Short mmCIF file of N, CA, C and O in Angstrom, two decimals:
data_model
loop_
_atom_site.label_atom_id
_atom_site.label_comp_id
_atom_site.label_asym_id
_atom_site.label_seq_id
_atom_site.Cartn_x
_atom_site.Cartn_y
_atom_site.Cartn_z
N UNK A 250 177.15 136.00 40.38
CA UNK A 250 178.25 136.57 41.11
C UNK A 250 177.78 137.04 42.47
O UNK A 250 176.65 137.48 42.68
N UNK A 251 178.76 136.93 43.41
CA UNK A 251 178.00 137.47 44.87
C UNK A 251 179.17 138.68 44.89
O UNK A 251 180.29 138.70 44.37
N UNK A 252 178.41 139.75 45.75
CA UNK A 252 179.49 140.73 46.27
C UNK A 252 179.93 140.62 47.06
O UNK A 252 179.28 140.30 48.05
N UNK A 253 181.28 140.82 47.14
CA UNK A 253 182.49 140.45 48.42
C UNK A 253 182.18 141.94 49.23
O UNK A 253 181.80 142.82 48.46
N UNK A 254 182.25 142.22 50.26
CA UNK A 254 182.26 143.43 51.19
C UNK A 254 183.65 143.36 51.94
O UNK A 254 183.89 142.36 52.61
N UNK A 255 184.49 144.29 51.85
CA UNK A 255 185.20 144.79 52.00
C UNK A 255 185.42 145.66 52.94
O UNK A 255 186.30 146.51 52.80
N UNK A 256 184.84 145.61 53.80
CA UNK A 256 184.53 146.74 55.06
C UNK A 256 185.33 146.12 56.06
O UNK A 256 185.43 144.90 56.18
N UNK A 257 186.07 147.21 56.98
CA UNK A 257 187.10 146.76 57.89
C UNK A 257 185.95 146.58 58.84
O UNK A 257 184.93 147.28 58.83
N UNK A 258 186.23 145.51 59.72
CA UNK A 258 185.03 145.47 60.67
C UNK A 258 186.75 145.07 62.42
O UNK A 258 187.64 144.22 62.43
N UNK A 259 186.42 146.12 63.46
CA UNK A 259 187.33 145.71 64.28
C UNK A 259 186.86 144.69 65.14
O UNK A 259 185.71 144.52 65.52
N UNK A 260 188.04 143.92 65.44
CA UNK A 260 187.96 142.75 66.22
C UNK A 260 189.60 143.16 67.07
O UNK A 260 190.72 143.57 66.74
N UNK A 261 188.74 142.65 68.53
CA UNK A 261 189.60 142.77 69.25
C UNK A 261 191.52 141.98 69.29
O UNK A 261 191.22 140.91 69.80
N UNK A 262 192.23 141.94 69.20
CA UNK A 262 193.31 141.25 69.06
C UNK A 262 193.57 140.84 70.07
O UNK A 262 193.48 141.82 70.81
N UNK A 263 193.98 139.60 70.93
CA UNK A 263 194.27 139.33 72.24
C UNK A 263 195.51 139.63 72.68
O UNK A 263 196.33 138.80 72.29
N UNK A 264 195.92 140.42 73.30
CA UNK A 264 197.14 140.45 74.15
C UNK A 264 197.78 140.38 75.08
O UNK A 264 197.33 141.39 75.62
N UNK A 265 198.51 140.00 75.79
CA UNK A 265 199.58 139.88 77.48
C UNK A 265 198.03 140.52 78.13
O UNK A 265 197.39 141.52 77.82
N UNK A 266 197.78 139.37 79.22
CA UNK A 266 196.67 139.66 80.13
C UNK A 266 197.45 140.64 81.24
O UNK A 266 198.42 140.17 81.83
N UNK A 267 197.02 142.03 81.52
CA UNK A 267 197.80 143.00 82.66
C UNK A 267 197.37 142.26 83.83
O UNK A 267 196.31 141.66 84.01
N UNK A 268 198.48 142.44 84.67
CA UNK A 268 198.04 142.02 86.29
C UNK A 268 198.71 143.52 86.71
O UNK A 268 199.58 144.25 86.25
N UNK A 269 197.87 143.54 87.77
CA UNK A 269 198.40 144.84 88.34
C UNK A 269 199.07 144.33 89.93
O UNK A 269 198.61 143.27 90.35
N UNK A 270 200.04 144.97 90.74
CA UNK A 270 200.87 145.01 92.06
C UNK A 270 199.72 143.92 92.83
O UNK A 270 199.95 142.72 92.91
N UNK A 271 198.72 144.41 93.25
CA UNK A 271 197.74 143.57 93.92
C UNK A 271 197.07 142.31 93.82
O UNK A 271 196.80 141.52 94.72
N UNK A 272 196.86 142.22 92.58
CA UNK A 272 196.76 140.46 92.37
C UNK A 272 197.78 140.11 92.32
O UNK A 272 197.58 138.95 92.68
N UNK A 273 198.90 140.17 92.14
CA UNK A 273 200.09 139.63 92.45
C UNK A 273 200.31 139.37 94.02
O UNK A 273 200.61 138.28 94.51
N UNK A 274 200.09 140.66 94.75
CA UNK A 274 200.42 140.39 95.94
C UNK A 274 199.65 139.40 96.80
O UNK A 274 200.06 138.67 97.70
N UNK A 275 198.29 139.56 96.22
CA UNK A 275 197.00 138.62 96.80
C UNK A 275 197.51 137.09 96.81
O UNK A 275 197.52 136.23 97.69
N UNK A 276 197.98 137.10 95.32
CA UNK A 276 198.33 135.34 94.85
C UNK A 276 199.08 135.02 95.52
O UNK A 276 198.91 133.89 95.97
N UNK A 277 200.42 135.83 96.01
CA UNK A 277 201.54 135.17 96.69
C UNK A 277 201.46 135.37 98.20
O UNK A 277 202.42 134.82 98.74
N UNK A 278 200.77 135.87 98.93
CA UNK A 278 200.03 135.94 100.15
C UNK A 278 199.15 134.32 100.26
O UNK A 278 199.38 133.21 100.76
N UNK A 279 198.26 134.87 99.63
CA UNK A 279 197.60 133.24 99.09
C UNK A 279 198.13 132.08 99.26
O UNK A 279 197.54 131.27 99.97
N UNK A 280 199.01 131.84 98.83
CA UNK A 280 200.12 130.59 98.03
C UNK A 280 201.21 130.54 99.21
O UNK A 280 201.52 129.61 99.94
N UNK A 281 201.64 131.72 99.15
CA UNK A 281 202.85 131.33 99.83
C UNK A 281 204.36 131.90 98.95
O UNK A 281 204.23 132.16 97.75
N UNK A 282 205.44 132.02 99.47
CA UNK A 282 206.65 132.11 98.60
C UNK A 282 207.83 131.95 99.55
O UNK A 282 208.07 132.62 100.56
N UNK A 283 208.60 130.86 98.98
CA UNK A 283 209.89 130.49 99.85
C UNK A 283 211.08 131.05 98.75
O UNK A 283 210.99 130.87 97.53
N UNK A 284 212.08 131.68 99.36
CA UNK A 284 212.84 132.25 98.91
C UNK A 284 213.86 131.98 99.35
O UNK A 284 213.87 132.71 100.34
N UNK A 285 215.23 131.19 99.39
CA UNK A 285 216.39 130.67 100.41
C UNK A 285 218.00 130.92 99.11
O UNK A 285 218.30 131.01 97.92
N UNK A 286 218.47 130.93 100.35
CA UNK A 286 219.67 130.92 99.85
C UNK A 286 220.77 131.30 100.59
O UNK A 286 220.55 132.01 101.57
N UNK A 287 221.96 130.96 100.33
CA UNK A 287 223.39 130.67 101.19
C UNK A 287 224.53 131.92 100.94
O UNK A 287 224.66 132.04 99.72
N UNK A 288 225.25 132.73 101.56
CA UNK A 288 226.12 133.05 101.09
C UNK A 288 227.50 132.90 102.01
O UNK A 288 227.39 133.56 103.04
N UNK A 289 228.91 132.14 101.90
CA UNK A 289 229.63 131.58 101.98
C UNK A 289 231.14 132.57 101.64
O UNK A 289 231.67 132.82 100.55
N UNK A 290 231.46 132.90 102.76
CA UNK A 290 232.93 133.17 102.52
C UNK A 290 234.04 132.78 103.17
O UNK A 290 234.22 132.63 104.38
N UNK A 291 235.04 132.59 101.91
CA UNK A 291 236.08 131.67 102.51
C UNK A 291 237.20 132.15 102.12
O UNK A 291 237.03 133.05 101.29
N UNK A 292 238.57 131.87 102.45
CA UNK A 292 239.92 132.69 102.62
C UNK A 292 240.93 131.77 102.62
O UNK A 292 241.45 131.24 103.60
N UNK A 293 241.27 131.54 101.06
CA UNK A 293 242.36 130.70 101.20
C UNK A 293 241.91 128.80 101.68
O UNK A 293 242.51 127.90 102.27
N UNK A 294 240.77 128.92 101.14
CA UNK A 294 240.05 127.41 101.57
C UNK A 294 239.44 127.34 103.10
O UNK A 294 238.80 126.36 103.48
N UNK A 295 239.71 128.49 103.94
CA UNK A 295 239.24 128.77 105.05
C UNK A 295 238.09 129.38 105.26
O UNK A 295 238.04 130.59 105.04
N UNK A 296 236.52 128.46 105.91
CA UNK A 296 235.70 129.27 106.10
C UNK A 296 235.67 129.91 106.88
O UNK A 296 235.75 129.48 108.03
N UNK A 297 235.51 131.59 106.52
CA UNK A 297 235.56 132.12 107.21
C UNK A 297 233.92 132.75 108.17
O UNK A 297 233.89 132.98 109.37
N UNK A 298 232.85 132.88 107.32
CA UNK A 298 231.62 133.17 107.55
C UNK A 298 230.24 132.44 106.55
O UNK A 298 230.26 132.37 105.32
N UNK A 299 229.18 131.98 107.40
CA UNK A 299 228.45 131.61 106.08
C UNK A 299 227.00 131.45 106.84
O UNK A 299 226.61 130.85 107.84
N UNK A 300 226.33 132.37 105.74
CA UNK A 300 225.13 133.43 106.26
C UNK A 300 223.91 132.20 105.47
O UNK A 300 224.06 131.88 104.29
N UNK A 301 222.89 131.70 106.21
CA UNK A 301 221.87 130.98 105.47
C UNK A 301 220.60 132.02 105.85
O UNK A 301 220.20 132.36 106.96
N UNK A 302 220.23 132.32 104.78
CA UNK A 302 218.94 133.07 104.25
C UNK A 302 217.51 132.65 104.22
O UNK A 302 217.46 132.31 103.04
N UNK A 303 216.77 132.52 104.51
CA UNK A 303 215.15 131.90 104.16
C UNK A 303 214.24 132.66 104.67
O UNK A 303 214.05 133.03 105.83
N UNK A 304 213.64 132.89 103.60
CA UNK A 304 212.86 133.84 103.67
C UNK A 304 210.90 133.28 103.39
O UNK A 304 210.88 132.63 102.35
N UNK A 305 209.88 133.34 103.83
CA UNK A 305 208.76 132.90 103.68
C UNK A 305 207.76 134.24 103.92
O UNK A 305 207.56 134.91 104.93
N UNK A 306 207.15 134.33 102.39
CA UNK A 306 206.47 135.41 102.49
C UNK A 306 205.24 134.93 102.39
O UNK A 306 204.96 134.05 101.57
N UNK A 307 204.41 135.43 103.17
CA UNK A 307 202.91 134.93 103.08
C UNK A 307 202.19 135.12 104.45
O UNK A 307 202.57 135.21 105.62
N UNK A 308 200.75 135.14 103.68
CA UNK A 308 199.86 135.68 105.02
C UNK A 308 200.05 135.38 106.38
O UNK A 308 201.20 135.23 106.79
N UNK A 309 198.92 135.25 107.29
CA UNK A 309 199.32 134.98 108.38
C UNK A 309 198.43 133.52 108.53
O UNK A 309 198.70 132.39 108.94
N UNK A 310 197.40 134.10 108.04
CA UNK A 310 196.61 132.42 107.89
C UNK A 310 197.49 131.18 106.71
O UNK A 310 197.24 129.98 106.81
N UNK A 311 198.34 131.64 105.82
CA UNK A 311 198.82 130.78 104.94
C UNK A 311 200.16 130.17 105.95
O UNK A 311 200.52 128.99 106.00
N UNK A 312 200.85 131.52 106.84
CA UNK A 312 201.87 130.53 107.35
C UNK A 312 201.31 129.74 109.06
O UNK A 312 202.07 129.21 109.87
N UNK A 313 199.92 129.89 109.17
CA UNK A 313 199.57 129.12 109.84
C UNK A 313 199.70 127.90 109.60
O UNK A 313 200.18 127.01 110.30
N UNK A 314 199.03 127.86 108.04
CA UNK A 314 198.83 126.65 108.00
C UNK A 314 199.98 125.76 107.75
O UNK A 314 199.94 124.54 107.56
N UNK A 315 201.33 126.80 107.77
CA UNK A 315 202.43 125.91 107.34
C UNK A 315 203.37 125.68 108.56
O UNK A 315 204.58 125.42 108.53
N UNK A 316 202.34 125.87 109.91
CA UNK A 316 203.26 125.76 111.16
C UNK A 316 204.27 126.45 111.24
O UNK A 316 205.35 126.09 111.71
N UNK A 317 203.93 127.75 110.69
CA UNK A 317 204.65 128.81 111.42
C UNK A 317 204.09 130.02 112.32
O UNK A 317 203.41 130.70 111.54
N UNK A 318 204.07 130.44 113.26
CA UNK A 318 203.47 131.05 114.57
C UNK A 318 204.30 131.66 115.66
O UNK A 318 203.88 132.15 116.71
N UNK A 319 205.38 131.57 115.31
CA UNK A 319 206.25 132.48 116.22
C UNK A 319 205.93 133.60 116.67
O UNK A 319 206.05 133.81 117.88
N UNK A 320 205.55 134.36 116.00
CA UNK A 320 204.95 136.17 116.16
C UNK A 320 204.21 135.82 117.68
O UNK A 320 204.37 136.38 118.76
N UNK A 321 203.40 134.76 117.35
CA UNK A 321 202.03 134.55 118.74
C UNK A 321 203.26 134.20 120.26
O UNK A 321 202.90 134.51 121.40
N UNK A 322 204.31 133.71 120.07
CA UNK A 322 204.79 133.46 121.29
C UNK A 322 205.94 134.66 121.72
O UNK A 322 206.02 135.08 122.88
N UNK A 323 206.67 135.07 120.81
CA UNK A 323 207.40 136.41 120.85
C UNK A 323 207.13 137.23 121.90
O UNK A 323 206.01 137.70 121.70
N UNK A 324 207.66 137.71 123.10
CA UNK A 324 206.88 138.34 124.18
C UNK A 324 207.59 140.31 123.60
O UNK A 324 207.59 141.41 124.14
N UNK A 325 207.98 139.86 122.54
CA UNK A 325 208.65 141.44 122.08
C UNK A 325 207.44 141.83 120.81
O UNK A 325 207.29 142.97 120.38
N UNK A 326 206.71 140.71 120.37
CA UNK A 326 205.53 141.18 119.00
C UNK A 326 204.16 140.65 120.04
O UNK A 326 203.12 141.29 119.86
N UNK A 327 204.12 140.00 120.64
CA UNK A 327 202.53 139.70 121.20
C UNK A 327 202.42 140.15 122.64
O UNK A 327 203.12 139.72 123.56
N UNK A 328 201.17 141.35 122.75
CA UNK A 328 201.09 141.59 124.31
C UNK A 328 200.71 140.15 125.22
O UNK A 328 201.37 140.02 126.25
N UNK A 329 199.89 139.27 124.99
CA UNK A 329 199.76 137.90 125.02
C UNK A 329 200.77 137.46 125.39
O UNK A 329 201.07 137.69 126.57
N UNK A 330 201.44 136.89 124.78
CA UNK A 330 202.95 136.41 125.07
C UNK A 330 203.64 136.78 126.18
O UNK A 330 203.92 136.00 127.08
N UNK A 331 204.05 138.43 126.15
CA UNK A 331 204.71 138.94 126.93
C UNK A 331 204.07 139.02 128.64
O UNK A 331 204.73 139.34 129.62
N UNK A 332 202.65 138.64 128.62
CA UNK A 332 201.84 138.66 129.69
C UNK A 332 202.16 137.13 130.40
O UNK A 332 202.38 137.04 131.61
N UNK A 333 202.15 135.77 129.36
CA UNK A 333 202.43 134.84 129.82
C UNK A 333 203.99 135.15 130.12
O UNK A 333 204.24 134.89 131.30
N UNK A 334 204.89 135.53 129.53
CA UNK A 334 206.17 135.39 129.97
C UNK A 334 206.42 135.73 131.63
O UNK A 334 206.89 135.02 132.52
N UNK A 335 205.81 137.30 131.65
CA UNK A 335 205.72 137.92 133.09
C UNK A 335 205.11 136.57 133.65
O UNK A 335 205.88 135.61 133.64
N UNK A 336 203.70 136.33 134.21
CA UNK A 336 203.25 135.15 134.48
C UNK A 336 204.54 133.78 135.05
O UNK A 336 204.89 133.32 136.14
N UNK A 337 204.82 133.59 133.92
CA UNK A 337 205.94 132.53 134.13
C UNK A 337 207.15 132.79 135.42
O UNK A 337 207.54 132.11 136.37
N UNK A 338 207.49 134.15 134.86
CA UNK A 338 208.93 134.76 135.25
C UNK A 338 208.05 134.68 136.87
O UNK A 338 208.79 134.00 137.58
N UNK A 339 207.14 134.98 137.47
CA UNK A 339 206.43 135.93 138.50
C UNK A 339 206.52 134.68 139.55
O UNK A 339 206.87 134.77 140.73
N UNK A 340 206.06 133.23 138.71
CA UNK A 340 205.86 131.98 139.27
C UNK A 340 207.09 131.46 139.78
O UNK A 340 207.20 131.00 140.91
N UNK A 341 208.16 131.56 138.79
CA UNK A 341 209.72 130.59 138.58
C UNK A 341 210.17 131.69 140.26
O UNK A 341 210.75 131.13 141.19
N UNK A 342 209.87 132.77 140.32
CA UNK A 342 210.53 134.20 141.02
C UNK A 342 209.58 133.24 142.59
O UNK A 342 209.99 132.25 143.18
N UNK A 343 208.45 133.93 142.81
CA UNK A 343 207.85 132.97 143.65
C UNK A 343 208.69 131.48 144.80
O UNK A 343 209.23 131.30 145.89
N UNK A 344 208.35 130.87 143.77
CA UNK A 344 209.20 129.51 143.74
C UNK A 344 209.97 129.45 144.76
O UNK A 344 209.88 129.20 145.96
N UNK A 345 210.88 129.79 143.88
CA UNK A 345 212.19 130.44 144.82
C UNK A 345 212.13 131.34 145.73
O UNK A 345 213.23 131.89 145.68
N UNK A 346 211.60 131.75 146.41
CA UNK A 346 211.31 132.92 147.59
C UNK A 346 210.73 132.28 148.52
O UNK A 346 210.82 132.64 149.70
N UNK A 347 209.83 130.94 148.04
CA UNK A 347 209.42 129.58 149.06
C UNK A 347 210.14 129.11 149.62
O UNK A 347 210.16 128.90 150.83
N UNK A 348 211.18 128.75 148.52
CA UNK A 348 212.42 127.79 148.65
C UNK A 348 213.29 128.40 150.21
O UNK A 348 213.49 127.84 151.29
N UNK A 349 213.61 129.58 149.76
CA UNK A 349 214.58 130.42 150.45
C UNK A 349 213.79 130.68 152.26
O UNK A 349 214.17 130.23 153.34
N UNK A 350 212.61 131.57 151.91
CA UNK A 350 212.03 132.17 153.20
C UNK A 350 210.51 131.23 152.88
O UNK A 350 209.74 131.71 152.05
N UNK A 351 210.18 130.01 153.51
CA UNK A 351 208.75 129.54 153.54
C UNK A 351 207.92 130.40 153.97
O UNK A 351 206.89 130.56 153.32
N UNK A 352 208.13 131.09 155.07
CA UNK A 352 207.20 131.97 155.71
C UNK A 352 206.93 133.34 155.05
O UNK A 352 205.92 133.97 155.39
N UNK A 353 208.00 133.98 153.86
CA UNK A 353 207.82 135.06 153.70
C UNK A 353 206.53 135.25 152.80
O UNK A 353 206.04 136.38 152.72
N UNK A 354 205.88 134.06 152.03
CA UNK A 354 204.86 134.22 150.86
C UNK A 354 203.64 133.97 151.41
O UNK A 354 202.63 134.04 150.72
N UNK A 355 203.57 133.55 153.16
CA UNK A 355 202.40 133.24 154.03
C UNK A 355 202.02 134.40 154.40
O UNK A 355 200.82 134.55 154.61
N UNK A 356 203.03 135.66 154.62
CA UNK A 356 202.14 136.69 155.28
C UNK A 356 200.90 137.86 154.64
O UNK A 356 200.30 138.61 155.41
#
């Protein structure tokens, strides 16, 4: 006869792996997340208004890479920007002051 042992011995049980706020946020920074959608009102078969939504959440290097970069030309979010804009505006302004008085941009 052999003896059976009977001793509770614990073993871990596996359960729901926790993610906490931050790897979440990391992953979808990471990755990317497109979020879209339409909302449509109408009156009697008449449209009256209709709002399109899209939304893209993600880093700045992730929506680089998805050819998005607006922020960089924005002369209201990039001092950059707003330096070329002046620049531009200073030239187009110029220009025209040639146009008008040749002599006034010689003195």
């Amino acid at each position: 006869m052999t003896d059976v042992d009977f001793r509770q011995e614990a073993y871990a049980v596996p359960g729901p792996q926790t993610t906490n706020l931050a790897d979440i946020l990391e992953r979808v920074l990471d990755k990317g997340i497109v979020i879209a959608g339409d909302i449509k009102i109408d009156l009697l078969d008449i449209e009256l208004l209709t709002i399109r939504l899209r939304l893209f959440v993600a880093s700045v290097d992730t929506a680089k890479k998805a050819g998005i970069d607006w922020w960089e030309n924005d002369p209201a979010l990039s001092s950059r920007a707003s330096r070329d804009a002046l620049r531009e505006e200073n030239r187009e302004l110029r220009a025209r002051l040639s146009e008008i008085e040749p002599e006034a941009l010689d003195a």
